[in-house]
mmCIF file of C-alpha atoms in Angstrom:
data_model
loop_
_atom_site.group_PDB
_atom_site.id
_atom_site.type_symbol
_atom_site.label_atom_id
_atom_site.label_comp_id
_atom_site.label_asym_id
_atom_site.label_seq_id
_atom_site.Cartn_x
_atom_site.Cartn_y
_atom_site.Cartn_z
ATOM 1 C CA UNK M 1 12.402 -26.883 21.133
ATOM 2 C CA UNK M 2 13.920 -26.017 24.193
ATOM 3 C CA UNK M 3 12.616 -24.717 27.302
ATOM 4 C CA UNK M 4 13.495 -21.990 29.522
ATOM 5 C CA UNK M 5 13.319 -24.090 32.473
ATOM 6 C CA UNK M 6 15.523 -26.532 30.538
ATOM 7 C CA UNK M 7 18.157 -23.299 29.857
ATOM 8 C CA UNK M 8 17.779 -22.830 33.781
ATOM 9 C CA UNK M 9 18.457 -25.894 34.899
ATOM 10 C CA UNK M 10 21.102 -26.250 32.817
ATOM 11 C CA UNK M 11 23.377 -22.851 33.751
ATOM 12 C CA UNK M 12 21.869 -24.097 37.343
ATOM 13 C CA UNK M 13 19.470 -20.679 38.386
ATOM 14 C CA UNK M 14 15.982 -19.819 38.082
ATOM 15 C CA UNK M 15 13.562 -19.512 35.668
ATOM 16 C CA UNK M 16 13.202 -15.861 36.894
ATOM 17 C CA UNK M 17 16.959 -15.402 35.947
ATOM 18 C CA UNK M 18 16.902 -16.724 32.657
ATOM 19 C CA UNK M 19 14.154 -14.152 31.910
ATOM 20 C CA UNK M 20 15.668 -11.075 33.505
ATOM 21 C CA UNK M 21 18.941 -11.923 31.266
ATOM 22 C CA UNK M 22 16.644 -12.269 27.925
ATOM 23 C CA UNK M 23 14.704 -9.111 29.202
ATOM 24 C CA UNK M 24 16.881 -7.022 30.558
ATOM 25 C CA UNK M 25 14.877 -6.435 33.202
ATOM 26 C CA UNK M 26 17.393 -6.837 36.331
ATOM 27 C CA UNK M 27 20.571 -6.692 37.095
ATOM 28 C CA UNK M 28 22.289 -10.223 37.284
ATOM 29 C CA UNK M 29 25.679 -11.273 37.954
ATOM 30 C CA UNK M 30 28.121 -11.587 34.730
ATOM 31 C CA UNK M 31 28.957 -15.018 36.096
ATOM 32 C CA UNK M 32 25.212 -15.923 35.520
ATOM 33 C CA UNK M 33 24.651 -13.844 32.727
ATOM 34 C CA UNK M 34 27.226 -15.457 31.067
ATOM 35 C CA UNK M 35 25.986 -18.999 31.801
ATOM 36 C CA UNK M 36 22.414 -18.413 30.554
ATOM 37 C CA UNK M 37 23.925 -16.822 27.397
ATOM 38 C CA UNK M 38 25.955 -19.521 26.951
ATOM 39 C CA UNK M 39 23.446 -21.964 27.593
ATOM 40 C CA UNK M 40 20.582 -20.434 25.474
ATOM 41 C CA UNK M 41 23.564 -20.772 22.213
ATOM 42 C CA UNK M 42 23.693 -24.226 22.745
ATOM 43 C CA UNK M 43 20.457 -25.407 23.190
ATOM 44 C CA UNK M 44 19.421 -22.771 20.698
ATOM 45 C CA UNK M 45 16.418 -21.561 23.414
ATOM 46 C CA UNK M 46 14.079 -19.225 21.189
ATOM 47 C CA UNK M 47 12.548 -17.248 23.708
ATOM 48 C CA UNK M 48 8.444 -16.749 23.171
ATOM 49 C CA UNK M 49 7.534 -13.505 21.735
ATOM 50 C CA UNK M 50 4.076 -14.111 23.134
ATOM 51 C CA UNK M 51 5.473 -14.765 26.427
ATOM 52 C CA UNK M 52 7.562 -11.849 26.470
ATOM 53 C CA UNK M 53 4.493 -9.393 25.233
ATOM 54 C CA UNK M 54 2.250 -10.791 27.842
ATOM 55 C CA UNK M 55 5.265 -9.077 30.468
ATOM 56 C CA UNK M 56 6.216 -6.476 28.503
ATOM 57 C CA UNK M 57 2.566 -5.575 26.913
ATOM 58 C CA UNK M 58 4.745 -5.432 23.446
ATOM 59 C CA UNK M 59 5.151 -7.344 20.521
ATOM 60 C CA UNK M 60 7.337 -4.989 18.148
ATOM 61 C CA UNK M 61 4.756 -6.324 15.701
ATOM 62 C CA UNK M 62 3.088 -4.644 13.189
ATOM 63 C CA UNK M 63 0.165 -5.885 11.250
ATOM 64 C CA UNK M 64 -0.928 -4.914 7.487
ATOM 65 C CA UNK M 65 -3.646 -5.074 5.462
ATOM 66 C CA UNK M 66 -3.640 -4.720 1.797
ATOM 67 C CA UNK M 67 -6.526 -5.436 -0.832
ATOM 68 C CA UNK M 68 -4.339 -6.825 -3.621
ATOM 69 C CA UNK M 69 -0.972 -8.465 -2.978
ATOM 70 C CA UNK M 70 -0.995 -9.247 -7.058
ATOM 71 C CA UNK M 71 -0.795 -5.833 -7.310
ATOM 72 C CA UNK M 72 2.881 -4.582 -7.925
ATOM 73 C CA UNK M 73 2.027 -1.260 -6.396
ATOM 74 C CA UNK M 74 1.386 -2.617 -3.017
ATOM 75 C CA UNK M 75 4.986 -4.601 -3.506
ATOM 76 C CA UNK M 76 6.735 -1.448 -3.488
ATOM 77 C CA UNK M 77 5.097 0.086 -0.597
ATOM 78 C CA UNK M 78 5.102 -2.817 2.018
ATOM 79 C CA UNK M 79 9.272 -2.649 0.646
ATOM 80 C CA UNK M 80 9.095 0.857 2.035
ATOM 81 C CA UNK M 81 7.050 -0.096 5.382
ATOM 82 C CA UNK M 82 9.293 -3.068 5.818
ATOM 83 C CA UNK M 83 12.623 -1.262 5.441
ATOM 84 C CA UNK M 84 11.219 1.190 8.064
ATOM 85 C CA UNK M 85 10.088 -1.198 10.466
ATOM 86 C CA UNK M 86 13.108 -3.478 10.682
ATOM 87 C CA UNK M 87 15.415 0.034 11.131
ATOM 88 C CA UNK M 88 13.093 0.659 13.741
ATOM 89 C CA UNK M 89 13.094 -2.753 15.590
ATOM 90 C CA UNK M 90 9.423 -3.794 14.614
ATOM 91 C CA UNK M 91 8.085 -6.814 13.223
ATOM 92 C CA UNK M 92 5.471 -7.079 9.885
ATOM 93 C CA UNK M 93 2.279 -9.217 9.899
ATOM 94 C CA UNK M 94 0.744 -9.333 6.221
ATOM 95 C CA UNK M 95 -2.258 -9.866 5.258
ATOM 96 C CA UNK M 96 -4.242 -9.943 2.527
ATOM 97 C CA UNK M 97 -8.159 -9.400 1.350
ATOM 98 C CA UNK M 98 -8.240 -10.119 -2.225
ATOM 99 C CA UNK M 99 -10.384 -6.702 -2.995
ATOM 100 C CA UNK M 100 -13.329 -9.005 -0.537
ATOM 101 C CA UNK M 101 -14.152 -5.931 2.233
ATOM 102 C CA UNK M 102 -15.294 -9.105 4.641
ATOM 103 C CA UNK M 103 -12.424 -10.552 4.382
ATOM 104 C CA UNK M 104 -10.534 -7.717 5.587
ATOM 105 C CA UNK M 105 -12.332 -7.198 8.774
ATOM 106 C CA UNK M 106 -12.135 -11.176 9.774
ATOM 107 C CA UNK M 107 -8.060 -10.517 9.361
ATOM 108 C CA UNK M 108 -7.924 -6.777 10.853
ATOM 109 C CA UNK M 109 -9.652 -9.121 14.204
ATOM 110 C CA UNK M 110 -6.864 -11.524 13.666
ATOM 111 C CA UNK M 111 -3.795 -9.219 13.708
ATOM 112 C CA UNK M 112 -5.377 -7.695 16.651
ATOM 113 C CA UNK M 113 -5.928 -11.399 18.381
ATOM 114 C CA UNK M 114 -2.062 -11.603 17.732
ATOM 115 C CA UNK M 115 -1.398 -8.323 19.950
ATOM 116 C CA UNK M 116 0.377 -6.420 17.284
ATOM 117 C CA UNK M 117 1.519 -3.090 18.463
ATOM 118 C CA UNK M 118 -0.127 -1.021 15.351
ATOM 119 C CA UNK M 119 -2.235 -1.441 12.411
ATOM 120 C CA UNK M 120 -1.213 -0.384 8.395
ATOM 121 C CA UNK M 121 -4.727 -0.766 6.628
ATOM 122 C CA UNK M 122 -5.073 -0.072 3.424
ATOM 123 C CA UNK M 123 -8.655 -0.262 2.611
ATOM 124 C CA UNK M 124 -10.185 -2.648 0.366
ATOM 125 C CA UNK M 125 -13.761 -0.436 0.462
ATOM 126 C CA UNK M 126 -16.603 0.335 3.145
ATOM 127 C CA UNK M 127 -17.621 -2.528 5.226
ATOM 128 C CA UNK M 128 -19.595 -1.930 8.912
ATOM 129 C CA UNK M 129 -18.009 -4.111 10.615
ATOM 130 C CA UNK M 130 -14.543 -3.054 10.173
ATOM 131 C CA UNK M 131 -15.508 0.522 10.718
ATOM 132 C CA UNK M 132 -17.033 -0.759 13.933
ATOM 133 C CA UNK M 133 -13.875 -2.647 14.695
ATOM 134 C CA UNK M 134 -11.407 0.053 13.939
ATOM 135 C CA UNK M 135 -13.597 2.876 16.144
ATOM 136 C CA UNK M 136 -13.663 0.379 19.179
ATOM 137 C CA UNK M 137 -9.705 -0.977 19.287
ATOM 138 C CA UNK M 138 -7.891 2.170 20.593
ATOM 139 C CA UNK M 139 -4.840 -0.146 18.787
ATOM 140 C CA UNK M 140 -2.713 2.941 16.831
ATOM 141 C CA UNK M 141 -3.185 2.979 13.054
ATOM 142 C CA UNK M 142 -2.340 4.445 10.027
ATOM 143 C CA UNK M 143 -4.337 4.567 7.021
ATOM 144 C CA UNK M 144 -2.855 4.529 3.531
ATOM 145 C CA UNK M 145 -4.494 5.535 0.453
ATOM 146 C CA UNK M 146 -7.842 5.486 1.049
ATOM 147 C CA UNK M 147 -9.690 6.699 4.668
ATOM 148 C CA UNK M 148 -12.254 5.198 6.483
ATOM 149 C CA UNK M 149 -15.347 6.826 6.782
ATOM 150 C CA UNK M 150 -15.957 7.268 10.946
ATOM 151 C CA UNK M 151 -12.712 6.311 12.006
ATOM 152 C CA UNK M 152 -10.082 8.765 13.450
ATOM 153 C CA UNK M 153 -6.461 7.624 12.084
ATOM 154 C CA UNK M 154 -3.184 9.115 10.992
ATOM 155 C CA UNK M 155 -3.621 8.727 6.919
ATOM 156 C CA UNK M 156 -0.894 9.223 4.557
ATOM 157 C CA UNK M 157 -1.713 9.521 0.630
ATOM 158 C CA UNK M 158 -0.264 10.635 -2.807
ATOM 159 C CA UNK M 159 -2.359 13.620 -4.347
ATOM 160 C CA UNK M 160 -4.386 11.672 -6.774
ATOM 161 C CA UNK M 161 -6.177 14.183 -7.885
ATOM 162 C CA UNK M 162 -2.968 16.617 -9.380
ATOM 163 C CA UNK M 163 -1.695 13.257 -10.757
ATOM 164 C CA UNK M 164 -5.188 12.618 -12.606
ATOM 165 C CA UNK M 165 -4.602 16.434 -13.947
ATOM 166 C CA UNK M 166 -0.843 16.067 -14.884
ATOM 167 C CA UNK M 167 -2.067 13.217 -16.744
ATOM 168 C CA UNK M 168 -4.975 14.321 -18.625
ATOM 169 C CA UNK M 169 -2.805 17.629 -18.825
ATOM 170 C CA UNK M 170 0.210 16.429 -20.760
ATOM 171 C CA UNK M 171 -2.505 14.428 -23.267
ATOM 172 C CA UNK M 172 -4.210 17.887 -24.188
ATOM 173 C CA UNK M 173 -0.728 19.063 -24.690
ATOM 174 C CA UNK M 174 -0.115 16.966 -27.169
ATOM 175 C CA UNK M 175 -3.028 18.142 -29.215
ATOM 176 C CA UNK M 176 -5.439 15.235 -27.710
ATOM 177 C CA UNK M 177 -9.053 16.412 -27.798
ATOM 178 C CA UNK M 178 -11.071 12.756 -27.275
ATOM 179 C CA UNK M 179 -9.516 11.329 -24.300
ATOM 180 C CA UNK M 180 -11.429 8.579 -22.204
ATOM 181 C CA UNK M 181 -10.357 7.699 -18.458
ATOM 182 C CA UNK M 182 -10.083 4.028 -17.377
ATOM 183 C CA UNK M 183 -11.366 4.234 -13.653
ATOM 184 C CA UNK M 184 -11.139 1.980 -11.125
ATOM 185 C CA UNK M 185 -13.998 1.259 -8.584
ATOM 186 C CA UNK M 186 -16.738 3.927 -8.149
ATOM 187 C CA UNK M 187 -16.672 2.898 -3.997
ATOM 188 C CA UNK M 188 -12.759 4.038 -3.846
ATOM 189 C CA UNK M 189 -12.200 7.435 -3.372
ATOM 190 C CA UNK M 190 -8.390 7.303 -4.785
ATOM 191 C CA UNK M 191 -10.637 6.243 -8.117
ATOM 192 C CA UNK M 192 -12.786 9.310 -7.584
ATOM 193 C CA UNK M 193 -10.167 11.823 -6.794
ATOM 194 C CA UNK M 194 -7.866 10.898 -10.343
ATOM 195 C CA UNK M 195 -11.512 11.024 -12.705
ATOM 196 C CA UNK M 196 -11.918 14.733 -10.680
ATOM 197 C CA UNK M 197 -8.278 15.693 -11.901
ATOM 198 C CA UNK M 198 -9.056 14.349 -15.500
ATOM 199 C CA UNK M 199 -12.132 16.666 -15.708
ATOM 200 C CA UNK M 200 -10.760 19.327 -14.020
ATOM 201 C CA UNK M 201 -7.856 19.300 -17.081
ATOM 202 C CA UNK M 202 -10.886 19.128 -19.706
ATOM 203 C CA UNK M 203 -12.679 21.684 -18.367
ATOM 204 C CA UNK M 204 -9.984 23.906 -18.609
ATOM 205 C CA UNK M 205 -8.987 23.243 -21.896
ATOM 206 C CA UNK M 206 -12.641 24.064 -22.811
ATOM 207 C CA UNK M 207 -13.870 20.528 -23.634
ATOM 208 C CA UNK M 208 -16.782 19.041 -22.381
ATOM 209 C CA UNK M 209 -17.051 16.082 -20.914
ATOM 210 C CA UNK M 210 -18.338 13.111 -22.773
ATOM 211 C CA UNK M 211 -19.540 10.758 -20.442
ATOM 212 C CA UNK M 212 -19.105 7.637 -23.215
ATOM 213 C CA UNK M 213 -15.504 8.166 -22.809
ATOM 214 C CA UNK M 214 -15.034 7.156 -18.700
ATOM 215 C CA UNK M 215 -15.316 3.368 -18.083
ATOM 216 C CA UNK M 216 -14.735 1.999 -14.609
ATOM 217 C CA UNK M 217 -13.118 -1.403 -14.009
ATOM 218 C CA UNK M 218 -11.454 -3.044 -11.518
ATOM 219 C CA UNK M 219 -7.349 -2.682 -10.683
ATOM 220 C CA UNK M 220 -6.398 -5.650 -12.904
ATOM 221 C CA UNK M 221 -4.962 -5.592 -16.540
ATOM 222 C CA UNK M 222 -7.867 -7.751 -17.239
ATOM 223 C CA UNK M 223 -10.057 -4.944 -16.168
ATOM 224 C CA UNK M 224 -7.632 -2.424 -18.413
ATOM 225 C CA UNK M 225 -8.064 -5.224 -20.980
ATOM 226 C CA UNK M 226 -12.169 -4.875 -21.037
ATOM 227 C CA UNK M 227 -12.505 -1.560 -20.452
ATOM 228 C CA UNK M 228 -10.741 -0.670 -23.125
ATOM 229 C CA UNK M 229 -12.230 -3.150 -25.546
ATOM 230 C CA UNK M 230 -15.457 -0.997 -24.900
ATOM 231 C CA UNK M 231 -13.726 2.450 -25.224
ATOM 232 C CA UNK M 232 -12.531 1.114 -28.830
ATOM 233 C CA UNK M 233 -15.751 -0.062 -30.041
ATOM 234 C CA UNK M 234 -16.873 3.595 -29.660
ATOM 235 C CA UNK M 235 -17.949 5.276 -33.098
ATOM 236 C CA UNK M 236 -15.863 7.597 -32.796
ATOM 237 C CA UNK M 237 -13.633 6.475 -30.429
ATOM 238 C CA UNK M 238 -10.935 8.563 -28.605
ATOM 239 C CA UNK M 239 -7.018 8.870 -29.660
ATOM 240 C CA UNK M 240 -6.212 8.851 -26.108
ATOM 241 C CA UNK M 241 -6.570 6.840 -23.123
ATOM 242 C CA UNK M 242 -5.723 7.817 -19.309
ATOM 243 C CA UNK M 243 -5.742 4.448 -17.220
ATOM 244 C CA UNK M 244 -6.277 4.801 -13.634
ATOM 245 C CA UNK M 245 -3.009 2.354 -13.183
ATOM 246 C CA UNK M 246 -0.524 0.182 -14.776
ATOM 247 C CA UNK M 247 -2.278 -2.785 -14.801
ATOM 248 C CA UNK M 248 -4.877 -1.701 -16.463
ATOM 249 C CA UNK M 249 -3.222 0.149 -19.092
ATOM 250 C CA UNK M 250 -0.880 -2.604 -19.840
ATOM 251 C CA UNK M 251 -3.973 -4.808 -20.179
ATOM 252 C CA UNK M 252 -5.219 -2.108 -22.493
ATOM 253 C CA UNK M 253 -2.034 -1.843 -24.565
ATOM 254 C CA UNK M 254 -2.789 -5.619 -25.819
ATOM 255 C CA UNK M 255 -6.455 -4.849 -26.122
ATOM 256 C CA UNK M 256 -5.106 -2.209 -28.606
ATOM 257 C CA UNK M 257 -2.591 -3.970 -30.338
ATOM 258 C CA UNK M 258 -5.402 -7.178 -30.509
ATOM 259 C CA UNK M 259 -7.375 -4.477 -32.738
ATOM 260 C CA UNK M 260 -4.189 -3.871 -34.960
ATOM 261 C CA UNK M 261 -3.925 0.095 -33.506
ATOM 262 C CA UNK M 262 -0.595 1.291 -33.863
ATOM 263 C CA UNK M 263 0.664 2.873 -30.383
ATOM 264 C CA UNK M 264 1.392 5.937 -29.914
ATOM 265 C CA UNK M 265 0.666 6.670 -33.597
ATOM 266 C CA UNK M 266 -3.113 5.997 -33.677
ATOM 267 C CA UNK M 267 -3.624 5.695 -29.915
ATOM 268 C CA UNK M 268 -1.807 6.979 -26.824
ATOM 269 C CA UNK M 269 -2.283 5.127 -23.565
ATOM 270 C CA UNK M 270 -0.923 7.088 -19.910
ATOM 271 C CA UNK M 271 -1.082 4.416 -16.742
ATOM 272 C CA UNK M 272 -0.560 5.859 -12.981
ATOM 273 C CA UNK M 273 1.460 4.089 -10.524
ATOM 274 C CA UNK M 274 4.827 3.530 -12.782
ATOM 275 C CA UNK M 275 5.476 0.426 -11.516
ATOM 276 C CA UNK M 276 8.730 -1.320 -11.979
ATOM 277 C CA UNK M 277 6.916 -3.389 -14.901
ATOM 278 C CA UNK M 278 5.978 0.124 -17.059
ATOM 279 C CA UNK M 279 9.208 0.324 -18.401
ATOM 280 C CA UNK M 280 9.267 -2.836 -19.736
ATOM 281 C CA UNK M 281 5.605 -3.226 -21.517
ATOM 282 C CA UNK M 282 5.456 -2.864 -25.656
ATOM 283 C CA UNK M 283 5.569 -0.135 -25.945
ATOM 284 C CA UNK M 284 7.476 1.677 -22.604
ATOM 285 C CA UNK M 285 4.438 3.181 -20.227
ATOM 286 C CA UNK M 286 3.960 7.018 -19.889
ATOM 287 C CA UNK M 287 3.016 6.966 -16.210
ATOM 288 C CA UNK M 288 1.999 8.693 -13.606
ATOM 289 C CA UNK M 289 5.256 8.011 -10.913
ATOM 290 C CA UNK M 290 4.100 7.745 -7.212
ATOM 291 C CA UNK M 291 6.287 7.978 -4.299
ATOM 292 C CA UNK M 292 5.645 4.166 -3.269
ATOM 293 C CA UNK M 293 8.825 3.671 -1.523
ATOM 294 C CA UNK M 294 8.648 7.032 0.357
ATOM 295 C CA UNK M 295 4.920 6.476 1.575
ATOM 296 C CA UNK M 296 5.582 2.955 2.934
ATOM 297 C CA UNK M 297 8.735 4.365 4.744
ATOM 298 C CA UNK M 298 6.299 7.118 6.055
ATOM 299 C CA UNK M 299 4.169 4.902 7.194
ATOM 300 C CA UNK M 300 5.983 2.628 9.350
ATOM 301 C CA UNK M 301 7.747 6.297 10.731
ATOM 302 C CA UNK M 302 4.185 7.611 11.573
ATOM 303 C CA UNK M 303 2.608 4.404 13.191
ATOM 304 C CA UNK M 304 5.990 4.270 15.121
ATOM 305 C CA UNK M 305 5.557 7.381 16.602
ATOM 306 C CA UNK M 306 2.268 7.016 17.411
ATOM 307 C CA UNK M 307 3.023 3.562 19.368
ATOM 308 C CA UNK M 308 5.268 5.616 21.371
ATOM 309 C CA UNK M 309 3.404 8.496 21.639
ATOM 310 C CA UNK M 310 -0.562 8.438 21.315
ATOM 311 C CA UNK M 311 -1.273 11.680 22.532
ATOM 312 C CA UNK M 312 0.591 13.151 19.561
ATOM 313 C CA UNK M 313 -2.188 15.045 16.927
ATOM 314 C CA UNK M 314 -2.896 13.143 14.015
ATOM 315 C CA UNK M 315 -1.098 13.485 10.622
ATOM 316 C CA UNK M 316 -2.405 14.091 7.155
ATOM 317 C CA UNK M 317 0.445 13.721 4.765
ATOM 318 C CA UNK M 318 -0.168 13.761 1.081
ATOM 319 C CA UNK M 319 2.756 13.714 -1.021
ATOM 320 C CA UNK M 320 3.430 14.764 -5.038
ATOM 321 C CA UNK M 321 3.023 12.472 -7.961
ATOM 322 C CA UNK M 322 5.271 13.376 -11.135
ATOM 323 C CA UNK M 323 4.985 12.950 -14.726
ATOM 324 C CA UNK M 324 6.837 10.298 -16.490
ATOM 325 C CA UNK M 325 7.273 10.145 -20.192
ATOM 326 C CA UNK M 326 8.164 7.273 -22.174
ATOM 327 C CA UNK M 327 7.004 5.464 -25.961
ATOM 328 C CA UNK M 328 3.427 5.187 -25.306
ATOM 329 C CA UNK M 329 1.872 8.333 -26.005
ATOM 330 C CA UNK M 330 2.344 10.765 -28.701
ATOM 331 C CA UNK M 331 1.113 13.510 -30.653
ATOM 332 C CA UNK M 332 -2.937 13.458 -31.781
ATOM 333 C CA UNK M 333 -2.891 11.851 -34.953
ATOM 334 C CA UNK M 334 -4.114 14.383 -37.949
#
């Protein structure tokens, strides 16, 4: 690769000009201007960015941290973040923990090694040493989807717990009395806040809450798969399922179909998420729509403005989930 001391020699100034030209940092002849220009197209000279953020203290970088890149979910939200950020003349650094909470502090103390300008985390669950890490590095960050106990961030979320009721709510609607709840992890609150929605529906139908009917799993359709192996092997097992995402509930359409249940007709299933995939499972996914696109564009807008302006007061945005109906759920069989 070539040098900038190569690009200097070669439109014959200094070192000091070439930089000022890339940097815009002085004002330098158009006769030189033009040389360095012209020189840096035909030696294609790719200035450093770690040069330049050592003399401008900036990157335009922006690191991420997500717990599940397998995830389709997290797809359509770092397509929202990105979007932002390139609008916005920033960077994106992604990285990913695989659901391992160790992981994701030894790459949060990478990104920050790199000198990104801001941090995206979205947590993969409670782990001291990021906690410790995120409280020390006065680096600006944004939290999505699930806070961090001790740390003082701008956190955007959807309302998980409405979405849990809309979902539990349109199931009781349509004459559902035994409906079970897929969870995921007990140790994420997002899990915690769409079982609270699900009871708050039951209890004001008037139907108490049998605790054989809520089954926590991981985020996976193999977890959907299992859990709902177990919720079918019940004696009297429920005509309706509410899975705490896609995955899992397309996991647990196969589960069903594996037992020969007819769906909706003998069992409905309701996901959360609708991810591009729902409309296309056997059959079509009644879901639970988040604003994926719109939260990773607020995001990158939020952890913008706080790179700009740190003094601002932080921001708790939660936005609405919807309802969205499509083969997989019916009417509660006679």
């Amino acid at each position: 690769m070539a040098t900038m001391k190569q690009v200097a020699e070669k439109a014959r100034v200094s070192t000091t000009t070439v930089s000022h030209v890339i940097n815009n940092t002085r004002v330098v002849s158009e006769d030189a201007r033009e040389r360095v220009l012209s020189v840096i197209q035909e030696l294609r000279y790719i200035p450093s960015a770690v040069a330049r953020s050592l003399k401008n203290d900036k990157t335009h970088t922006l690191g991420m941290m997500i717990p599940n890149n397998s995830n389709p979910y997290f797809a359509e939200v770092i397509q929202g973040i990105e979007d932002e950020s390139f609008r916005l003349g920033y960077n994106i650094i992604l990285c990913n923990s695989y659901d391992d909470p160790k992981k994701q502090a030894a790459y949060t103390r990478v990104l920050m090694e790199k000198r990104i300008d801001g941090l995206i985390l979205v947590s993969s669950g409670i782990d001291l040493e990021l906690t410790q890490l995120l409280a020390d590095e006065a680096i600006p960050k944004v939290l999505v989807d699930r806070e961090v106990p001790g740390v003082a961030a701008d956190f955007i979320e959807a309302d998980h717990e409405q979405g849990g009721y809309l979902a539990t709510k349109y199931l009781l609607d349509l004459g559902h009395r035994r409906i079970a709840c897929v969870s995921g992890p007990k140790t994420l609150l997002p899990s915690g806040d769409r079982v609270s929605g699900y009871l708050r529906a039951l209890k004001e139908a008037g139907i108490d809450f049998n605790s054989e009917y809520l089954a926590h799993s991981d985020f996976t359709s193999q977890g959907g798969f299992s859990a709902f192996q177990q919720l079918l092997a019940l004696p009297d097992r429920p005509t309706a399922i509410f899975a705490s995402n896609d995955l899992m509930a397309i996991g647990g359409l196969c589960a069903a179909q594996q037992t020969g249940m007819r769906i909706p007709e003998e069992l409905s299933v309701m996901g959360y998420d609708d991810i591009a995939l729902a409309s296309f499972s056997t059959p079509p996914l009644t879901t639970i729509a988040q604003p994926k696109y719109e939260i990773g564009v607020l995001t990158a807008r939020v952890l913008v403005n706080r790179i700009i302006n740190a003094e601002l007061p932080l921001r708790r945005e939660m936005l609405e989930t919807k309802l969205t109906v499509r083969q997989s759920t019916g009417p509660a069989p006679a």
